[in-house]
Amino acid sequence: MERENIKKMDVTALEKILLEVLDNISARKYQKGEKSAMDDKNLLACFTDLFDQSKELEKYMRTNFKKDKHIIGILIDYKRPFEDGLLSDIKKLINLKKLEIDTTQEERYIERTFHTILDNFQKLNMYIYNKYKQDGEMRAVLTNILMRIEDLSEHYYWVRIKERQEKDLEKH
């Protein structure tokens, strides 16, 4: 697509095109067997990195926006799942798998926790976007967090695909 056409399109249309392209790429990769969910060590590393980036965001916010109590409240909600022991839950999951113990319930709990993090991040991101859209440094930190969240979203996407395929095999 030429640049002139892209400039004329509205952002929503462009996002839809990009999502379609990404979906097609993902589908092709999956059909070739190139893509799968992360292993547990990568999952732990991904959540750990997300937590570290969240600490950077908190430090920046507490330094620059300490008078904005609303943003601090949203940030606390966003970080709560980590503080409730998410990283230790993933380490426990890894150990249970080494012992060949069924981990389905623990895995679903961690996935639900991830969805809580995602929902709270979206609240935080929307608030910042609406109130502090000119703050480029904070937007950069949020972008890094968003990239890690996308990695985790893709992981859970492939987990669901695999689950669906296993159910289809059981039917046959």
Short mmCIF file of C-alpha atoms in Angstrom, two decimals:
data_model
loop_
_atom_site.label_atom_id
_atom_site.label_comp_id
_atom_site.label_asym_id
_atom_site.label_seq_id
_atom_site.Cartn_x
_atom_site.Cartn_y
_atom_site.Cartn_z
CA MET A 1 0.00 0.00 0.00
CA GLU A 2 1.36 3.45 -0.92
CA ARG A 3 2.09 6.11 1.69
CA GLU A 4 -0.38 8.58 0.22
CA ASN A 5 -3.20 6.08 0.65
CA ILE A 6 -2.17 5.28 4.21
CA LYS A 7 -2.15 8.97 5.15
CA LYS A 8 -5.68 9.38 3.80
CA MET A 9 -7.06 6.40 5.77
CA ASP A 10 -8.41 6.89 9.23
CA VAL A 11 -6.58 5.20 12.08
CA THR A 12 -9.31 2.61 12.71
CA ALA A 13 -9.22 1.34 9.14
CA LEU A 14 -5.44 1.11 9.26
CA GLU A 15 -5.58 -0.82 12.56
CA LYS A 16 -8.07 -3.28 11.03
CA ILE A 17 -5.76 -3.90 8.08
CA LEU A 18 -2.77 -4.44 10.37
CA LEU A 19 -4.75 -6.84 12.56
CA GLU A 20 -5.83 -8.83 9.49
CA VAL A 21 -2.22 -9.04 8.30
CA LEU A 22 -1.05 -10.16 11.77
CA ASP A 23 -3.84 -12.75 11.96
CA ASN A 24 -2.88 -14.14 8.57
CA ILE A 25 0.78 -14.32 9.54
CA SER A 26 -0.09 -16.02 12.84
CA ALA A 27 -2.36 -18.53 11.11
CA ARG A 28 0.33 -19.40 8.56
CA LYS A 29 2.98 -19.77 11.24
CA TYR A 30 0.70 -22.00 13.27
CA GLN A 31 -0.13 -24.18 10.26
CA LYS A 32 3.58 -24.64 9.63
CA GLY A 33 4.08 -25.52 13.29
CA GLU A 34 6.31 -22.50 13.84
CA LYS A 35 4.37 -20.94 16.66
CA SER A 36 3.40 -22.22 20.06
CA ALA A 37 2.83 -21.01 23.58
CA MET A 38 5.84 -20.09 25.70
CA ASP A 39 7.39 -22.64 27.97
CA ASP A 40 7.15 -22.00 31.70
CA LYS A 41 10.62 -20.47 32.03
CA ASN A 42 9.86 -17.96 29.28
CA LEU A 43 6.48 -17.26 30.86
CA LEU A 44 8.18 -16.50 34.18
CA ALA A 45 10.77 -14.31 32.44
CA CYS A 46 8.04 -12.44 30.58
CA PHE A 47 6.00 -11.74 33.74
CA THR A 48 9.19 -10.79 35.62
CA ASP A 49 10.13 -8.32 32.90
CA LEU A 50 6.60 -6.92 32.95
CA PHE A 51 6.86 -6.46 36.72
CA ASP A 52 10.26 -4.73 36.39
CA GLN A 53 8.90 -2.35 33.76
CA SER A 54 5.92 -1.69 36.01
CA LYS A 55 8.27 -0.68 38.81
CA GLU A 56 9.93 1.80 36.44
CA LEU A 57 6.52 3.23 35.59
CA GLU A 58 5.63 3.51 39.28
CA LYS A 59 8.90 5.29 40.07
CA TYR A 60 8.26 7.77 37.25
CA MET A 61 4.66 8.38 38.32
CA ARG A 62 5.45 8.78 42.00
CA THR A 63 8.16 11.29 41.11
CA ASN A 64 6.23 13.32 38.53
CA PHE A 65 2.57 12.86 39.42
CA LYS A 66 2.47 12.47 43.19
CA LYS A 67 -0.38 15.00 43.41
CA ASP A 68 -2.58 12.95 41.07
CA LYS A 69 -4.09 10.48 43.55
CA HIS A 70 -6.29 8.89 40.89
CA ILE A 71 -3.35 7.73 38.77
CA ILE A 72 -1.61 6.34 41.85
CA GLY A 73 -4.79 4.40 42.77
CA ILE A 74 -5.05 2.88 39.29
CA LEU A 75 -1.35 2.00 39.44
CA ILE A 76 -1.82 0.21 42.78
CA ASP A 77 -4.67 -1.86 41.28
CA TYR A 78 -2.47 -2.68 38.30
CA LYS A 79 0.41 -3.87 40.49
CA ARG A 80 -1.70 -5.78 43.04
CA PRO A 81 -1.67 -9.16 41.19
CA PHE A 82 2.14 -9.13 41.25
CA GLU A 83 2.16 -8.33 44.94
CA ASP A 84 -0.39 -11.08 45.59
CA GLY A 85 2.28 -13.56 44.48
CA LEU A 86 1.92 -14.00 40.74
CA LEU A 87 5.63 -14.67 40.19
CA SER A 88 5.77 -17.21 43.02
CA ASP A 89 2.64 -18.88 41.57
CA ILE A 90 4.45 -19.34 38.25
CA LYS A 91 7.51 -20.78 40.04
CA LYS A 92 5.19 -23.16 41.88
CA LEU A 93 3.64 -24.14 38.54
CA ILE A 94 7.07 -24.98 37.13
CA ASN A 95 7.88 -27.16 40.17
CA LEU A 96 4.53 -28.98 39.98
CA LYS A 97 5.16 -29.80 36.32
CA LYS A 98 8.59 -31.20 37.19
CA LEU A 99 6.84 -33.51 39.65
CA GLU A 100 4.36 -34.44 36.88
CA ILE A 101 1.39 -33.11 38.87
CA ASP A 102 -1.70 -31.85 37.01
CA THR A 103 -1.41 -28.06 36.80
CA THR A 104 -4.57 -27.17 34.89
CA GLN A 105 -6.18 -25.29 37.78
CA GLU A 106 -3.00 -23.33 38.57
CA GLU A 107 -2.50 -22.44 34.91
CA ARG A 108 -6.04 -21.12 34.63
CA TYR A 109 -5.58 -19.09 37.82
CA ILE A 110 -2.44 -17.48 36.37
CA GLU A 111 -4.26 -16.77 33.11
CA ARG A 112 -7.14 -15.09 34.99
CA THR A 113 -4.57 -13.05 36.90
CA PHE A 114 -3.02 -12.00 33.60
CA HIS A 115 -6.44 -10.85 32.36
CA THR A 116 -6.81 -8.78 35.54
CA ILE A 117 -3.41 -7.19 34.86
CA LEU A 118 -4.48 -6.52 31.27
CA ASP A 119 -7.77 -4.91 32.31
CA ASN A 120 -6.07 -2.73 34.92
CA PHE A 121 -3.33 -1.75 32.48
CA GLN A 122 -5.96 -0.65 29.98
CA LYS A 123 -7.57 1.57 32.63
CA LEU A 124 -4.18 3.05 33.45
CA ASN A 125 -3.24 3.51 29.82
CA MET A 126 -6.54 5.20 28.93
CA TYR A 127 -6.29 7.55 31.91
CA ILE A 128 -2.73 8.53 30.98
CA TYR A 129 -3.62 8.87 27.31
CA ASN A 130 -6.50 11.19 28.11
CA LYS A 131 -4.83 13.25 30.80
CA TYR A 132 -1.11 13.19 29.97
CA LYS A 133 -0.94 12.56 26.24
CA GLN A 134 1.91 15.06 25.83
CA ASP A 135 4.21 13.16 28.23
CA GLY A 136 6.43 11.26 25.79
CA GLU A 137 8.61 9.64 28.45
CA MET A 138 5.65 8.02 30.18
CA ARG A 139 4.19 6.93 26.83
CA ALA A 140 7.50 5.21 26.04
CA VAL A 141 7.39 3.27 29.31
CA LEU A 142 3.77 2.31 28.64
CA THR A 143 4.70 1.14 25.15
CA ASN A 144 7.35 -1.19 26.61
CA ILE A 145 4.78 -2.60 29.01
CA LEU A 146 2.27 -3.00 26.20
CA MET A 147 4.79 -4.97 24.12
CA ARG A 148 5.30 -7.43 26.97
CA ILE A 149 1.54 -7.69 27.51
CA GLU A 150 1.16 -8.49 23.81
CA ASP A 151 3.71 -11.31 24.20
CA LEU A 152 1.68 -12.74 27.06
CA SER A 153 -1.59 -12.30 25.14
CA GLU A 154 -0.11 -14.23 22.24
CA HIS A 155 1.00 -16.96 24.64
CA TYR A 156 -2.54 -17.39 25.96
CA TYR A 157 -3.91 -17.24 22.42
CA TRP A 158 -1.79 -20.25 21.47
CA VAL A 159 -2.70 -22.04 24.70
CA ARG A 160 -6.39 -21.74 23.72
CA ILE A 161 -5.67 -22.90 20.14
CA LYS A 162 -3.90 -25.97 21.47
CA GLU A 163 -6.74 -26.64 23.91
CA ARG A 164 -9.32 -26.35 21.13
CA GLN A 165 -7.36 -28.75 18.91
CA GLU A 166 -7.14 -31.29 21.72
CA LYS A 167 -10.92 -31.10 22.19
CA ASP A 168 -11.42 -31.58 18.45
CA LEU A 169 -9.19 -34.68 18.53
CA GLU A 170 -11.19 -36.08 21.44
CA LYS A 171 -14.41 -35.71 19.43
CA HIS A 172 -12.96 -37.70 16.54
#
